[in-house]
Short mmCIF file of C-alpha atoms and ligand atoms in Angstrom, two decimals:
data_model
loop_
_atom_site.label_atom_id
_atom_site.label_comp_id
_atom_site.label_asym_id
_atom_site.label_seq_id
_atom_site.Cartn_x
_atom_site.Cartn_y
_atom_site.Cartn_z
CA UNK A 1 -7.30 -14.05 -28.60
CA UNK A 2 -9.88 -16.10 -26.72
CA UNK A 3 -13.05 -16.95 -28.61
CA UNK A 4 -16.54 -17.57 -27.29
CA UNK A 5 -16.15 -21.25 -28.25
CA UNK A 6 -13.11 -21.55 -26.02
CA UNK A 7 -14.90 -20.04 -23.06
CA UNK A 8 -17.87 -22.30 -23.73
CA UNK A 9 -15.59 -25.28 -23.70
CA UNK A 10 -14.54 -24.40 -20.18
CA UNK A 11 -18.16 -24.30 -19.08
CA UNK A 12 -18.07 -20.59 -18.28
CA UNK A 13 -21.26 -19.80 -20.16
CA UNK A 14 -23.18 -22.33 -18.10
CA UNK A 15 -21.53 -21.22 -14.88
CA UNK A 16 -22.40 -17.60 -15.51
CA UNK A 17 -26.10 -18.38 -15.21
CA UNK A 18 -25.82 -20.79 -12.28
CA UNK A 19 -27.35 -19.58 -9.00
CA UNK A 20 -25.84 -19.26 -6.51
CA UNK A 21 -22.52 -18.82 -8.30
CA UNK A 22 -19.67 -19.66 -5.93
CA UNK A 23 -16.17 -18.34 -6.65
CA UNK A 24 -13.35 -19.32 -4.32
CA UNK A 25 -9.61 -19.66 -4.08
CA UNK A 26 -6.66 -17.98 -2.43
CA UNK A 27 -6.23 -14.23 -2.09
CA UNK A 28 -2.89 -14.79 -3.84
CA UNK A 29 -1.34 -17.59 -5.83
CA UNK A 30 1.84 -18.34 -3.86
CA UNK A 31 3.31 -21.60 -5.14
CA UNK A 32 2.29 -24.18 -7.71
CA UNK A 33 1.59 -26.73 -4.95
CA UNK A 34 -0.61 -24.29 -3.03
CA UNK A 35 -2.67 -23.45 -6.14
CA UNK A 36 -3.12 -27.09 -7.15
CA UNK A 37 -3.95 -28.29 -3.64
CA UNK A 38 -6.45 -25.45 -3.08
CA UNK A 39 -8.14 -26.16 -6.41
CA UNK A 40 -8.32 -29.90 -5.76
CA UNK A 41 -9.74 -29.50 -2.26
CA UNK A 42 -12.25 -26.91 -3.52
CA UNK A 43 -13.34 -29.19 -6.35
CA UNK A 44 -13.72 -32.04 -3.83
CA UNK A 45 -16.35 -30.03 -1.92
CA UNK A 46 -18.54 -30.11 -5.03
CA UNK A 47 -19.81 -26.66 -4.07
CA UNK A 48 -17.49 -24.35 -5.99
CA UNK A 49 -18.01 -23.14 -9.57
CA UNK A 50 -14.98 -20.96 -10.28
CA UNK A 51 -11.39 -20.93 -8.99
CA UNK A 52 -10.06 -17.45 -8.16
CA UNK A 53 -6.48 -16.40 -7.40
CA UNK A 54 -4.69 -13.06 -7.23
CA UNK A 55 -1.65 -13.02 -9.51
CA UNK A 56 -0.88 -9.30 -9.35
CA UNK A 57 -1.72 -7.77 -5.97
CA UNK A 58 -2.23 -4.03 -5.58
CA UNK A 59 -0.95 -3.32 -2.08
CA UNK A 60 -1.33 -0.20 0.00
CA UNK A 61 2.35 -0.17 1.08
CA UNK A 62 5.37 -1.31 -0.95
CA UNK A 63 7.23 -4.21 0.57
CA UNK A 64 4.13 -6.33 1.18
CA UNK A 65 3.75 -9.34 -1.09
CA UNK A 66 2.78 -7.88 -4.46
CA UNK A 67 1.78 -11.12 -6.14
CA UNK A 68 3.72 -13.86 -7.86
CA UNK A 69 3.14 -12.30 -11.30
CA UNK A 70 2.69 -13.97 -14.67
CA UNK A 71 4.68 -17.03 -13.59
CA UNK A 72 1.60 -18.11 -11.57
CA UNK A 73 -0.65 -18.23 -14.64
CA UNK A 74 0.48 -21.71 -15.82
CA UNK A 75 -0.30 -23.00 -12.29
CA UNK A 76 -3.90 -21.89 -12.75
CA UNK A 77 -4.00 -23.47 -16.18
CA UNK A 78 -2.83 -26.72 -14.65
CA UNK A 79 -5.36 -26.46 -11.81
CA UNK A 80 -8.13 -26.00 -14.36
CA UNK A 81 -6.98 -29.05 -16.30
CA UNK A 82 -6.92 -31.18 -13.16
CA UNK A 83 -10.25 -30.06 -11.68
CA UNK A 84 -12.31 -28.70 -14.56
CA UNK A 85 -12.86 -25.47 -12.61
CA UNK A 86 -12.82 -22.31 -14.75
CA UNK A 87 -10.38 -19.69 -13.47
CA UNK A 88 -10.70 -16.02 -12.50
CA UNK A 89 -7.92 -13.48 -12.03
CA UNK A 90 -7.72 -9.77 -11.12
CA UNK A 91 -6.38 -7.48 -13.84
CA UNK A 92 -5.34 -3.88 -13.43
CA UNK A 93 -3.52 -3.10 -16.70
CA UNK A 94 -3.87 -3.90 -20.39
CA UNK A 95 -0.71 -5.99 -20.21
CA UNK A 96 -2.17 -8.12 -17.42
CA UNK A 97 -5.32 -8.67 -19.52
CA UNK A 98 -3.16 -9.96 -22.39
CA UNK A 99 -1.14 -12.20 -20.10
CA UNK A 100 -4.20 -13.65 -18.40
CA UNK A 101 -5.95 -14.38 -21.71
CA UNK A 102 -2.79 -15.93 -23.11
CA UNK A 103 -2.99 -18.49 -20.30
CA UNK A 104 -6.71 -19.16 -20.87
CA UNK A 105 -8.04 -17.44 -17.77
CA UNK A 106 -11.83 -17.70 -18.09
CA UNK A 107 -13.09 -14.73 -16.09
CA UNK A 108 -11.32 -11.44 -15.39
CA UNK A 109 -12.11 -9.11 -12.55
CA UNK A 110 -11.27 -5.47 -11.95
CA UNK A 111 -10.22 -4.82 -8.34
CA UNK A 112 -11.51 -2.11 -6.03
CA UNK A 113 -8.27 -0.11 -6.27
CA UNK A 114 -8.54 -0.12 -10.06
CA UNK A 115 -12.23 0.76 -10.32
CA UNK A 116 -11.44 4.10 -8.62
CA UNK A 117 -9.13 5.11 -11.47
CA UNK A 118 -10.73 5.84 -14.86
CA UNK A 119 -7.30 5.82 -16.60
CA UNK A 120 -6.60 2.28 -15.38
CA UNK A 121 -10.11 1.08 -16.17
CA UNK A 122 -9.79 2.51 -19.69
CA UNK A 123 -6.43 0.80 -20.14
CA UNK A 124 -8.02 -2.53 -19.18
CA UNK A 125 -11.07 -1.81 -21.37
CA UNK A 126 -8.85 -1.05 -24.39
CA UNK A 127 -7.16 -4.42 -24.03
CA UNK A 128 -10.59 -6.09 -23.91
CA UNK A 129 -11.70 -4.80 -27.31
CA UNK A 130 -12.62 -7.70 -29.60
CA UNK A 131 -12.30 -10.25 -26.80
CA UNK A 132 -15.15 -12.41 -25.54
CA UNK A 133 -14.50 -12.87 -21.85
CA UNK A 134 -16.74 -12.31 -18.85
CA UNK A 135 -15.60 -9.43 -16.65
CA UNK A 136 -16.53 -8.81 -13.02
CA UNK A 137 -16.16 -5.29 -11.66
CA UNK A 138 -15.59 -4.73 -7.96
CA UNK A 139 -17.00 -1.63 -6.32
CA UNK A 140 -14.48 1.22 -5.89
CA UNK A 141 -12.91 1.48 -2.40
CA UNK A 142 -14.77 4.73 -1.75
CA UNK A 143 -18.58 4.76 -1.65
CA UNK A 144 -19.13 6.34 -5.08
CA UNK A 145 -21.68 4.67 -7.35
CA UNK A 146 -20.77 6.90 -10.29
CA UNK A 147 -17.20 5.53 -10.34
CA UNK A 148 -18.56 1.98 -10.23
CA UNK A 149 -21.03 2.82 -13.00
CA UNK A 150 -18.29 4.52 -15.03
CA UNK A 151 -16.16 1.37 -14.92
CA UNK A 152 -19.13 -0.72 -16.07
CA UNK A 153 -19.72 1.70 -18.96
CA UNK A 154 -16.07 1.66 -20.06
CA UNK A 155 -15.99 -2.14 -20.11
CA UNK A 156 -19.37 -2.34 -21.87
CA UNK A 157 -18.19 0.17 -24.52
CA UNK A 158 -15.21 -2.09 -25.22
CA UNK A 159 -17.78 -4.66 -26.40
CA UNK A 160 -17.82 -6.95 -23.36
CA UNK A 161 -21.29 -8.46 -23.05
CA UNK A 162 -20.96 -10.50 -19.88
CA UNK A 163 -20.40 -8.03 -17.10
CA UNK A 164 -20.96 -8.76 -13.43
CA UNK A 165 -20.63 -6.73 -10.24
CA UNK A 166 -18.77 -7.65 -7.07
CA UNK A 167 -19.74 -5.89 -3.86
CA UNK A 168 -16.70 -5.94 -1.52
CA UNK A 169 -17.58 -3.11 0.84
CA UNK A 170 -16.22 0.43 1.13
CA UNK A 171 -13.49 2.18 3.10
CA UNK A 172 -14.97 4.24 5.87
CA UNK A 173 -13.58 6.58 8.45
CA UNK A 174 -13.00 5.14 11.91
CA UNK A 175 -12.95 1.57 13.07
CA UNK A 176 -16.00 -0.50 12.39
CA UNK A 177 -16.44 -4.20 12.91
CA UNK A 178 -15.73 -4.60 9.21
CA UNK A 179 -12.56 -4.20 7.19
CA UNK A 180 -14.74 -2.54 4.55
CA UNK A 181 -18.19 -1.31 5.55
CA UNK A 182 -20.82 -3.10 3.47
CA UNK A 183 -23.12 -0.08 2.98
CA UNK A 184 -25.63 -2.55 1.54
CA UNK A 185 -27.89 0.16 0.21
CA UNK A 186 -25.23 1.08 -2.38
CA UNK A 187 -25.08 -2.47 -3.72
CA UNK A 188 -28.88 -2.58 -3.81
CA UNK A 189 -29.00 0.70 -5.72
CA UNK A 190 -26.39 -0.61 -8.19
CA UNK A 191 -28.58 -3.71 -8.73
CA UNK A 192 -31.61 -1.47 -9.24
CA UNK A 193 -29.71 0.40 -11.95
CA UNK A 194 -28.48 -2.84 -13.56
CA UNK A 195 -31.24 -5.37 -12.87
CA UNK A 196 -29.95 -7.99 -15.30
CA UNK A 197 -26.34 -7.85 -14.20
CA UNK A 198 -24.85 -10.64 -12.09
CA UNK A 199 -24.27 -9.38 -8.54
CA UNK A 200 -21.76 -11.23 -6.38
CA UNK A 201 -20.94 -10.51 -2.76
CA UNK A 202 -17.35 -10.74 -1.45
CA UNK A 203 -17.71 -11.29 2.30
CA UNK A 204 -13.94 -11.89 2.69
CA UNK A 205 -12.95 -8.31 1.93
CA UNK A 206 -15.99 -6.88 3.74
CA UNK A 207 -15.20 -8.79 6.95
CA UNK A 208 -11.39 -8.96 6.97
CA UNK A 209 -11.87 -11.73 9.57
CA UNK A 210 -13.33 -15.20 9.69
CA UNK A 211 -15.87 -15.07 12.51
CA UNK A 212 -18.46 -12.92 10.72
CA UNK A 213 -18.14 -14.41 7.21
CA UNK A 214 -21.30 -16.47 7.64
CA UNK A 215 -23.39 -13.50 8.85
CA UNK A 216 -22.36 -11.34 5.91
CA UNK A 217 -22.86 -14.19 3.42
CA UNK A 218 -26.34 -14.85 4.79
CA UNK A 219 -27.16 -11.16 4.60
CA UNK A 220 -26.13 -11.11 0.94
CA UNK A 221 -28.21 -14.16 0.11
CA UNK A 222 -31.21 -12.68 1.93
CA UNK A 223 -30.78 -9.58 -0.23
CA UNK A 224 -31.00 -11.76 -3.33
CA UNK A 225 -27.36 -11.56 -4.42
CA UNK A 226 -26.53 -14.02 -7.22
CA UNK A 227 -23.47 -15.54 -5.61
CA UNK A 228 -20.44 -15.28 -3.35
CA UNK A 229 -16.69 -14.85 -3.79
CA UNK A 230 -14.89 -16.16 -0.70
CA UNK A 231 -11.13 -16.49 -0.21
CA UNK A 232 -9.77 -19.91 0.74
CA UNK A 233 -6.28 -21.17 1.54
CA UNK A 234 -4.87 -24.58 2.38
CA UNK A 235 -3.23 -23.10 5.50
CA UNK A 236 -4.98 -19.75 6.08
CA UNK A 237 -2.81 -18.48 8.96
CA UNK A 238 0.28 -18.84 6.78
CA UNK A 239 -1.21 -17.06 3.72
CA UNK A 240 1.10 -14.46 2.17
CA UNK A 241 -1.77 -11.94 1.96
CA UNK A 242 -5.10 -11.46 3.77
CA UNK A 243 -4.31 -14.30 6.21
CA UNK A 244 -6.87 -13.26 8.81
CA UNK A 245 -9.87 -13.51 6.49
CA UNK A 246 -9.13 -16.74 4.63
CA UNK A 247 -10.63 -20.14 5.50
CA UNK A 248 -9.83 -23.67 4.34
CA UNK A 249 -11.77 -25.24 1.46
CA UNK A 250 -13.43 -27.57 3.98
CA UNK A 251 -14.48 -24.63 6.19
CA UNK A 252 -15.93 -23.01 3.07
CA UNK A 253 -17.98 -26.13 2.42
CA UNK A 254 -19.44 -26.06 5.93
CA UNK A 255 -20.10 -22.29 5.73
CA UNK A 256 -22.00 -22.80 2.48
CA UNK A 257 -23.89 -25.65 4.14
CA UNK A 258 -24.98 -23.36 6.98
CA UNK A 259 -26.41 -20.63 4.76
CA UNK A 260 -30.20 -20.66 4.52
CA UNK A 261 -30.65 -20.22 0.82
CA UNK A 262 -34.30 -19.28 1.01
CA UNK A 263 -36.32 -18.47 4.06
CA UNK A 264 -38.99 -21.13 4.19
CA UNK A 265 -41.57 -19.03 5.97
CA UNK A 266 -41.66 -16.40 3.27
CA UNK A 267 -43.35 -17.44 0.07
CA UNK A 268 -41.05 -16.89 -2.81
CA UNK A 269 -43.31 -14.53 -4.73
CA UNK A 270 -43.60 -12.16 -1.83
CA UNK A 271 -39.92 -12.49 -0.98
CA UNK A 272 -39.01 -11.29 -4.40
CA UNK A 273 -41.59 -8.56 -4.44
CA UNK A 274 -40.48 -4.98 -4.69
CA UNK A 275 -41.97 -4.25 -1.28
CA UNK A 276 -39.90 -6.91 0.41
CA UNK A 277 -36.72 -5.61 -1.18
CA UNK A 278 -37.45 -2.08 -0.05
CA UNK A 279 -38.09 -3.34 3.48
CA UNK A 280 -34.73 -5.06 3.43
CA UNK A 281 -33.20 -1.79 2.33
CA UNK A 282 -34.86 0.03 5.24
CA UNK A 283 -33.57 -2.60 7.69
CA UNK A 284 -30.08 -2.20 6.31
CA UNK A 285 -30.14 1.56 6.59
CA UNK A 286 -31.47 1.31 10.15
CA UNK A 287 -28.67 -1.11 11.05
CA UNK A 288 -26.09 1.28 9.61
CA UNK A 289 -27.63 4.23 11.45
CA UNK A 290 -27.45 2.32 14.73
CA UNK A 291 -23.86 1.37 14.10
CA UNK A 292 -23.02 5.04 13.47
CA UNK A 293 -24.90 6.10 16.61
CA UNK A 294 -22.89 3.58 18.59
CA UNK A 295 -19.69 5.11 17.19
CA UNK A 296 -20.96 8.59 18.05
CA UNK A 297 -21.49 7.53 21.67
CA UNK A 298 -17.94 6.15 21.83
CA UNK A 299 -16.61 9.57 20.74
CA UNK A 300 -18.85 11.23 23.36
CA UNK A 301 -17.34 8.94 26.02
CA UNK A 302 -13.81 9.95 24.99
CA UNK A 303 -14.82 13.59 25.26
CA UNK A 304 -16.30 12.73 28.68
CA UNK A 305 -12.95 11.40 29.85
CA UNK A 306 -11.25 14.57 28.65
CA UNK A 307 -13.83 16.77 30.43
CA UNK A 308 -13.41 14.78 33.63
CA UNK A 309 -9.63 15.07 33.56
CA UNK A 310 -9.81 18.80 32.92
CA UNK A 311 -12.66 19.56 35.30
CA UNK A 312 -15.05 20.75 32.61
CA UNK A 313 -18.84 20.39 33.08
CA UNK A 314 -20.67 17.79 31.03
CA UNK A 315 -23.31 20.11 29.60
CA UNK A 316 -22.02 23.07 27.64
CA UNK A 317 -24.98 25.05 26.36
CA UNK A 318 -23.01 26.98 23.74
CA UNK A 319 -21.72 23.84 22.10
CA UNK A 320 -25.17 22.27 22.20
CA UNK A 321 -26.76 25.26 20.41
CA UNK A 322 -24.01 25.06 17.80
CA UNK A 323 -24.80 21.38 17.14
CA UNK A 324 -28.52 22.07 16.80
CA UNK A 325 -28.11 24.99 14.41
CA UNK A 326 -25.72 23.08 12.23
CA UNK A 327 -27.98 20.02 12.17
CA UNK A 328 -31.11 22.02 11.36
CA UNK A 329 -29.38 23.59 8.35
CA UNK A 330 -27.94 20.30 7.12
CA UNK A 331 -31.19 18.43 7.77
CA UNK A 332 -33.09 20.84 5.59
CA UNK A 333 -30.82 19.95 2.68
CA UNK A 334 -31.77 16.29 3.12
CA UNK A 335 -35.50 17.04 3.31
CA UNK A 336 -35.76 16.61 7.10
CA UNK A 337 -38.06 18.95 9.01
CA UNK A 338 -36.71 21.23 11.74
CA UNK A 339 -39.13 19.70 14.30
CA UNK A 340 -37.83 16.23 13.54
CA UNK A 341 -34.18 17.34 13.74
CA UNK A 342 -34.76 18.92 17.15
CA UNK A 343 -36.56 15.86 18.54
CA UNK A 344 -33.95 13.52 17.11
CA UNK A 345 -30.95 15.49 18.36
CA UNK A 346 -32.54 15.90 21.79
CA UNK A 347 -32.72 12.14 22.06
CA UNK A 348 -29.17 11.68 20.79
CA UNK A 349 -27.92 14.38 23.16
CA UNK A 350 -29.63 12.77 26.17
CA UNK A 351 -28.04 9.46 25.31
CA UNK A 352 -24.61 11.14 24.98
CA UNK A 353 -25.02 12.75 28.39
CA UNK A 354 -25.96 9.38 29.89
CA UNK A 355 -22.75 7.93 28.44
CA UNK A 356 -20.65 10.86 29.71
CA UNK A 357 -22.28 10.61 33.17
CA UNK A 358 -21.16 7.00 33.32
CA UNK A 359 -17.61 8.12 32.53
CA UNK A 360 -17.78 10.83 35.24
CA UNK A 361 -19.00 8.39 37.84
CA UNK A 362 -16.57 5.62 37.00
C1 LIG B 401 -8.82 -9.54 -3.83
O1 LIG B 401 -9.88 -9.98 -4.29
O2 LIG B 401 -7.92 -10.25 -3.37
C2 LIG B 401 -8.65 -8.07 -3.78
C3 LIG B 401 -7.46 -7.49 -3.89
O3 LIG B 401 -9.80 -7.47 -3.55
P1 LIG B 401 -10.23 -5.91 -3.57
O4 LIG B 401 -9.96 -5.42 -4.94
O5 LIG B 401 -11.69 -6.04 -3.27
O6 LIG B 401 -9.47 -5.24 -2.48
MN1 LIG B 402 -7.55 -10.58 -0.78
#
């Protein structure tokens, strides 16, 4: 069993309070050489605090690479010895907790596919009883704060004192520009409920691609997140999992160099004021609303194509009345006045018709 002294020796206690806390490493440990080279190159940047690697990988479909398993744990131990970087690993079962601790892993994290399942979280929590190890809990894949909170409570009840949160975005219906929609307001609400808990952002799993990693990282820092977890690989295109979102250690260093860590034109007191945070929340919600409206217009265009091909008129009064009635009823439940709903839907409807007209005339 790992003691607090052991974790202290690895510098984890200090790291836990460092801001920003930067966690990086491959999605999956693949070979000993890959783990050691990644760790060494990350350590050389001087910008990374913790080395992460997936050892057991929960995959949507069987047949994909499901992780190297416990045989990768000594590689991490060796990487730690060579670089001094504390290590972090995802655990989904009690057995994995035992294995990871046996090989001196410093920080454990619960993955998004585990947080959704109270049986699995409880199994992990039971194995954590009497152990002093920091645990990070990723948000569940579906946008449900109660599940996330439930996982935090189970781990806390097991006696774990150092608990942190990782925001990695949420599955959402339809294609968005993200692999997992950030739904920032949920992370902000979770921080409001747990103001003293470490909150890390995972842009890699939010983006699923490299080109928007910087934007999402900056967004997180602007929202006062405590740190970032970003996947890195020595040869990203050849990674055995999540190839399209990984970057090299050197690219990570330049990404971190490009982030503006504090906006200079905003004085820090005001920036941290409650008002400023609420304004950020409003901006986020507005951005998400616009993204959804954009998606709605795309659907309207597809319907436009169908109408054109089948010689149906653009405006169908019956359907329009149906939409309005439904919206007025729903809106009431959310505290929105009927007048507002009518004005709002009129505007949305006009925009839809403009989009469909374009389709008709193309
Ligand atoms: C990961 O960090 O590699 C991972 C599997 O993430 P998530 O649980 O967020 O999908
Ligand atoms: Mn991954």
